[in-house]
Coordinates of C-alpha atoms in Angstrom, one line a residue:
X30 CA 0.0 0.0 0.0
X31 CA 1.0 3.6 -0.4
X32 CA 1.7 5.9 2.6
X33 CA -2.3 7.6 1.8
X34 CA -4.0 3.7 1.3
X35 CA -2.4 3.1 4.9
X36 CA -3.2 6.0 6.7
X37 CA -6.7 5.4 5.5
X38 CA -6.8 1.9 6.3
X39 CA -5.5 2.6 9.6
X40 CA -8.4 5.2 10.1
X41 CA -10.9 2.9 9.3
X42 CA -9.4 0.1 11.5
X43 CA -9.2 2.7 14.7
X44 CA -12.9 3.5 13.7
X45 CA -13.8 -0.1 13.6
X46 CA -12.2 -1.3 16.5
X47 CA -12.8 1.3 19.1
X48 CA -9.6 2.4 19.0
X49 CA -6.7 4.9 19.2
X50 CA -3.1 6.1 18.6
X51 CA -1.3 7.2 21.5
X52 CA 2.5 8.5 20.6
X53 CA 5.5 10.1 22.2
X54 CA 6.8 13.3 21.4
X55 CA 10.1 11.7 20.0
X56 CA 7.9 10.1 17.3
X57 CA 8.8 10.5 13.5
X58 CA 6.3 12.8 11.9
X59 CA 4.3 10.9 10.3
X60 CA 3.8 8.8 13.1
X61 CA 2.9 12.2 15.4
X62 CA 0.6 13.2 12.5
X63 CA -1.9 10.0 12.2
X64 CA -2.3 10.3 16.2
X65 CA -5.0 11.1 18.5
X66 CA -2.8 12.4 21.2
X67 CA 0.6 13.5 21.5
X68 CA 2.8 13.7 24.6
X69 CA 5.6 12.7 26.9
X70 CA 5.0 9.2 28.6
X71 CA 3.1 10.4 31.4
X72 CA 0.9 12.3 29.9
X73 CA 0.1 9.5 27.1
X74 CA -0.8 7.3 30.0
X75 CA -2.7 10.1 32.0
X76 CA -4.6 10.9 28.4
X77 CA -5.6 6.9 27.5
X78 CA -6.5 6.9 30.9
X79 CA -9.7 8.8 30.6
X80 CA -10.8 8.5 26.7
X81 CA -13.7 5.6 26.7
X82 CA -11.7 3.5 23.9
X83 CA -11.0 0.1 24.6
X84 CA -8.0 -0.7 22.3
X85 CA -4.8 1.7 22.8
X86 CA -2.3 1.3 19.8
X87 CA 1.4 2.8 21.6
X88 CA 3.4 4.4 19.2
X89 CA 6.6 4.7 21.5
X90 CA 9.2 2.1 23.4
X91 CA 8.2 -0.2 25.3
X92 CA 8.1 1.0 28.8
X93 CA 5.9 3.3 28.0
X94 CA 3.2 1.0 26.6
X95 CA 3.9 -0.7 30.2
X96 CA 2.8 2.2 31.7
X97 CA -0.4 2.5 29.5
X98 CA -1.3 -0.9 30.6
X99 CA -0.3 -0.2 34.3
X100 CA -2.7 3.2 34.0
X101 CA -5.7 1.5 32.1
X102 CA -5.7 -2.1 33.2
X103 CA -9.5 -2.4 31.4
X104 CA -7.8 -1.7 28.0
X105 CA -6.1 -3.2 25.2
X106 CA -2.7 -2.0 25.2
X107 CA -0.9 -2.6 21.6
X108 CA 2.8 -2.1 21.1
X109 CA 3.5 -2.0 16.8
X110 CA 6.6 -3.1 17.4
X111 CA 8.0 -5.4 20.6
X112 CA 11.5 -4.6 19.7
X113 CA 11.3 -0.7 20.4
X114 CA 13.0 -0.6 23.3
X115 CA 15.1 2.0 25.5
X116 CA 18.7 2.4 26.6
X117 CA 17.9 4.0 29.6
X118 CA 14.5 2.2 30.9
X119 CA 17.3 -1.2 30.3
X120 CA 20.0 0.2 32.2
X121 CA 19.1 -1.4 35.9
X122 CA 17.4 -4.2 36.2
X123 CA 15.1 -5.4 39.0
X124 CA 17.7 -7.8 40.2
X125 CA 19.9 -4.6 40.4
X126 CA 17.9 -2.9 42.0
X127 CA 16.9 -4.9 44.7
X128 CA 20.8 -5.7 45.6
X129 CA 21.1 -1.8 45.4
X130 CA 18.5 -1.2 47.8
X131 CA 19.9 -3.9 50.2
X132 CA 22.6 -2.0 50.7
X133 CA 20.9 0.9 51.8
X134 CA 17.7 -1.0 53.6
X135 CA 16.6 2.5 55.0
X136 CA 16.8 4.8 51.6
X137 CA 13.2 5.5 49.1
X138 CA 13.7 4.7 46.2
X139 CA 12.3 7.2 43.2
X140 CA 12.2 5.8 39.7
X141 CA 12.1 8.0 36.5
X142 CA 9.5 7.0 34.9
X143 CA 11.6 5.4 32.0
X144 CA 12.0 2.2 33.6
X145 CA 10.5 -1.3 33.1
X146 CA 6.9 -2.0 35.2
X147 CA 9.4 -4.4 37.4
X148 CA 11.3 -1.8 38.4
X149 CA 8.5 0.8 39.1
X150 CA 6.8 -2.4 41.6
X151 CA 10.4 -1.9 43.3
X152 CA 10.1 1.7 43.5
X153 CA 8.6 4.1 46.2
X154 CA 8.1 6.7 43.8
X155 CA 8.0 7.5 40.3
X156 CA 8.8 10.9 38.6
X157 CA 9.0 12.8 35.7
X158 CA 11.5 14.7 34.1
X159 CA 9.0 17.3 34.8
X160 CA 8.0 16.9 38.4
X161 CA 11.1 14.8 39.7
X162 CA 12.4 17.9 41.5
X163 CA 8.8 18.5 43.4
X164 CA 8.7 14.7 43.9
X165 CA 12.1 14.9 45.8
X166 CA 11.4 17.7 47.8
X167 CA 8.0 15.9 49.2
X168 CA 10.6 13.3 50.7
X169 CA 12.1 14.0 54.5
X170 CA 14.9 15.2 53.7
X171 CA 16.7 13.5 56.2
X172 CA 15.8 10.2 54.2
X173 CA 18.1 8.9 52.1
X174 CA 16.9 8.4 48.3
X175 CA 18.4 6.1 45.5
X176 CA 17.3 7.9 42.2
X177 CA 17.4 5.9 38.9
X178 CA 18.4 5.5 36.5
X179 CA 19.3 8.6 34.8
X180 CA 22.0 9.6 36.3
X181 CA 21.9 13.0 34.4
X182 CA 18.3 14.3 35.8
X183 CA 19.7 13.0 38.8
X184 CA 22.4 15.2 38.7
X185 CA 19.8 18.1 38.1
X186 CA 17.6 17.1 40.5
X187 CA 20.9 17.6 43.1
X188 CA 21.5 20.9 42.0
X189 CA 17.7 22.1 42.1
X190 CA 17.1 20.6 45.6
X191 CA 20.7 21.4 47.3
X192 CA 20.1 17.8 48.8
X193 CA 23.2 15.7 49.1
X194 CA 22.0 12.2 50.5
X195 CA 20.5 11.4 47.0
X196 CA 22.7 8.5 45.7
X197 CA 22.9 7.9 41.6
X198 CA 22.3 5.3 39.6
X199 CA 25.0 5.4 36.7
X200 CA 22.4 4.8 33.7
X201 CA 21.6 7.5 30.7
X202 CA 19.4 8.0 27.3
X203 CA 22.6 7.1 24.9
X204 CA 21.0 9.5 22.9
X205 CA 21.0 12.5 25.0
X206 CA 24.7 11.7 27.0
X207 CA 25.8 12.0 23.4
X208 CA 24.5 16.0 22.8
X209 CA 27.9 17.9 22.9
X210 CA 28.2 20.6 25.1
X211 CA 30.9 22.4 22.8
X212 CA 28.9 21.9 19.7
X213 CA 25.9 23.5 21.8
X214 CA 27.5 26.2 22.5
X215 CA 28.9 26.8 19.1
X216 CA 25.3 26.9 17.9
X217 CA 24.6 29.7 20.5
X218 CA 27.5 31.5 19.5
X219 CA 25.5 31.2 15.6
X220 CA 22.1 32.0 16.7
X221 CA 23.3 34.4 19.6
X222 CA 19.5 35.7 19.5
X223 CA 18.1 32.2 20.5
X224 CA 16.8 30.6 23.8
X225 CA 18.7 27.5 24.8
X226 CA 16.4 24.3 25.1
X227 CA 18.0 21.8 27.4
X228 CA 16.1 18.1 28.4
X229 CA 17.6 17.2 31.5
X230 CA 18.9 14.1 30.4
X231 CA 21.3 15.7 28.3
X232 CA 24.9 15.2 29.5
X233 CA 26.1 18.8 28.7
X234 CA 23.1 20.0 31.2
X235 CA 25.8 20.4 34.0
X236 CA 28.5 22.3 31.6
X237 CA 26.2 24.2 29.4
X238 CA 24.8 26.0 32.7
X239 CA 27.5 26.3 34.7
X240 CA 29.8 28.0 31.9
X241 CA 27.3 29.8 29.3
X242 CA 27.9 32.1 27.0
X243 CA 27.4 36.0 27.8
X244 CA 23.5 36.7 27.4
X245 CA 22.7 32.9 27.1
X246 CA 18.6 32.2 28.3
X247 CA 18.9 28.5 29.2
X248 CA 15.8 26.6 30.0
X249 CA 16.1 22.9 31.7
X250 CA 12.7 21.7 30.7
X251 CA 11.2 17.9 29.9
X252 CA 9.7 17.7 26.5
X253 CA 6.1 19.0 28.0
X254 CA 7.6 21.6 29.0
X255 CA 9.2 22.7 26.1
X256 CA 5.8 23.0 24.4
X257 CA 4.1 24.8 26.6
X258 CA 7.6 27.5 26.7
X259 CA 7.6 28.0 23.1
X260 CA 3.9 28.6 22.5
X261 CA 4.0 31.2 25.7
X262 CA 8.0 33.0 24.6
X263 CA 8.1 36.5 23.0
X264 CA 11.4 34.8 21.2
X265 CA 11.2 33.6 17.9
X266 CA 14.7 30.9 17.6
X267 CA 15.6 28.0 19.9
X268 CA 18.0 25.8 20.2
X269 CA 16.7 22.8 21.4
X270 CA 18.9 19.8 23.0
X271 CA 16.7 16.5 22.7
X272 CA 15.8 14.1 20.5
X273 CA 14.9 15.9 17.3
X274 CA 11.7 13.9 16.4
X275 CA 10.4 16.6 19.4
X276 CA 11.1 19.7 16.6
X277 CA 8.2 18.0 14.4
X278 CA 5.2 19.5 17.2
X279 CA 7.0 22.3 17.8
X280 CA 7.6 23.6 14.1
X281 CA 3.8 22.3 13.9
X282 CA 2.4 24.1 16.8
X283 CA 4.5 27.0 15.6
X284 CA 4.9 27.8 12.4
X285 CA 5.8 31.3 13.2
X286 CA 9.0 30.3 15.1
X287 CA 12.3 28.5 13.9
X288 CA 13.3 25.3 16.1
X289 CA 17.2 24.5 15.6
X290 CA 18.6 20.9 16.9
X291 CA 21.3 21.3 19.2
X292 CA 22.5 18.0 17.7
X293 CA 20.9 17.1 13.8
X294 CA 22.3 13.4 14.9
X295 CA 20.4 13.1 18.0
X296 CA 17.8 10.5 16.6
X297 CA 16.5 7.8 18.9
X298 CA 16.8 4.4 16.8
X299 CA 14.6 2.6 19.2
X300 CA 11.8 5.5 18.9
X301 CA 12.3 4.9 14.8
X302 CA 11.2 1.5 14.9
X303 CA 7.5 2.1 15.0
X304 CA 6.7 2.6 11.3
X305 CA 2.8 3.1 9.3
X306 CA 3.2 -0.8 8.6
X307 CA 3.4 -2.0 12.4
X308 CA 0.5 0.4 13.3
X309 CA -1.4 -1.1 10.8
X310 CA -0.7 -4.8 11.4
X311 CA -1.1 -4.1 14.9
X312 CA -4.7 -3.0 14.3
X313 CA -5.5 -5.4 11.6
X314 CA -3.8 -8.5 13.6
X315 CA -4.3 -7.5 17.1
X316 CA -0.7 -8.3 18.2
X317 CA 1.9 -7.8 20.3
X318 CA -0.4 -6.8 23.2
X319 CA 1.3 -5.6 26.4
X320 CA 0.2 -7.6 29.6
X321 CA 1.8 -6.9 33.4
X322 CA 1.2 -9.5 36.5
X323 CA -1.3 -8.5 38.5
X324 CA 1.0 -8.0 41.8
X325 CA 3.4 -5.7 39.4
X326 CA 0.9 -3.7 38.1
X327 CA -0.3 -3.0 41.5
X328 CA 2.8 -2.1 43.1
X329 CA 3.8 -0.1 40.8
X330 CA 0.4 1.8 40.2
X331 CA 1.0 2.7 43.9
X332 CA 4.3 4.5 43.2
X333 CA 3.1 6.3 40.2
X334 CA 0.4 7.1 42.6
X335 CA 1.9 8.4 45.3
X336 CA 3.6 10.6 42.4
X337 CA 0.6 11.8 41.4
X338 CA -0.6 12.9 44.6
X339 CA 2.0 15.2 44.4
X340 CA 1.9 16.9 41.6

């Protein structure tokens, strides 16, 4: 079929079926295009969470059709393609984490939300990239907390909260470590009249804060959060240090403003696995649908709740 025959026969599947697309921001365009909603992981589960369909069709890695099925347990939860995984969400492992956690018996443990359901049922908390900062500062702060896995929002949350009895797991997005803070800053020092877009997974967060250039208006923001800053700015250029397949709903939701990768290479290969074709065999075949045990999904509901609660 041609890219139009399966768009359409994808429609008329959904339509059929009681069912809808649900994709991350780091989606390829097309992908962001056919969708019924649009956002970071939390808020794709938050969203299928209250629209009446029964089928949900993922278009994102895998944890993140985990956390749909954690977040609508009544639903078909559909993932086009099993094999879109994530570097970061693989990085600790439940049998990691529970060693880690036996060696400090008294710590809570808060889990970025890009982990495996496993590890979330191990977890007291989750967080966002959004939120893990108010998430943190709801904990005593005489307790000790083990944050994982990214060890580079974890570094960020340190330097927002002044708290120094967080402890770090070493795991990272491969494709955000990679975003080089000298080639950042060489794109500032092009665009000098642009605001600086920087996901806090990015390993040059630390550096391209602590030494920017003269004028610089840096913004740590998850991917949410970058939407909702370029719709409200007065500016019209940003550099913006994520995974590009973000600057598709930006330059879409504004056309009047120019969106400049901090890295063109920073393309998440896992992300650019789900394709037209495995949305539409998905639908048509009904595979690859995302189950989680009963005790997991309920242990780990409870630390995404307890996030919640929150904020």
């Amino acid at each position: 079929m041609t890219v139009k025959e399966t768009v359409e026969a994808i429609d008329d599947l959904k339509r059929r079926q009681d069912a809808v697309i649900v994709a991350h921001n780091y989606q390829p365009g097309p992908i962001q295009d056919i969708a019924d909603f649009v956002g970071d992981s939390l808020a794709m589960a938050r969203w299928a969470q209250k629209i009446p369909a029964k089928t949900l069709i993922i278009a994102g890695v895998y944890f993140m059709a985990e956390t749909a099925a954690i977040a609508c347990p009544d639903k078909e939860v559909l993932i086009p393609n099993p094999e879109a995984g994530c570097s970061l969400a693989e990085s600790i492992s439940p049998e990691e984490l529970m060693a880690w956690k036996a060696d400090h018996p008294d710590a809570v443990v808060v889990s970025y939300v890009n982990t495996s359901a496993a590890v979330k049922a191990l977890s007291d908390y989750c967080c966002t990239s959004s939120n893990a900062v108010a998430v943190v500062n709801a904990i005593d702060p005489e307790r000790e907390i083990l944050f994982l896995p990214d060890f580079f929002l974890g570094s960020h949350v340190i330097r927002q909260t002044g708290r120094h009895n967080i402890q770090l797991w070493p795991g990272e997005c491969h494709v955000h470590a990679t975003i080089d803070p000298d080639q950042l800053h060489d794109k500032m020092r092009r665009f000098p009249d642009a605001e600086l877009l920087i996901h806090p997974e990015c390993g040059c967060t630390t550096k391209a804060l602590a030494i920017p250039p003269d004028g610089i208006r840096a913004h740590v923001l998850s991917t949410d959060g970058m939407l909702v800053h370029a719709r409200k700015a007065d500016g019209r250029r940003f550099v913006v240090a994520t995974e590009i397949g973000l600057l598709h709903r930006l330059q879409k939701e504004n056309p009047d403003k120019e969106f400049i990768a901090a890295e063109a290479e920073a393309r998440c290969p896992f992300m650019n696995m789900i394709t037209l074709d495995h949305i539409y065999r998905a639908l048509s075949d009904h595979i690859y649908r995302v189950e989680i045990d009963p005790d997991i999904r309920r242990r780990a509901w409870q630390a995404i709740d307890r996030m919640l609660a929150i904020g």
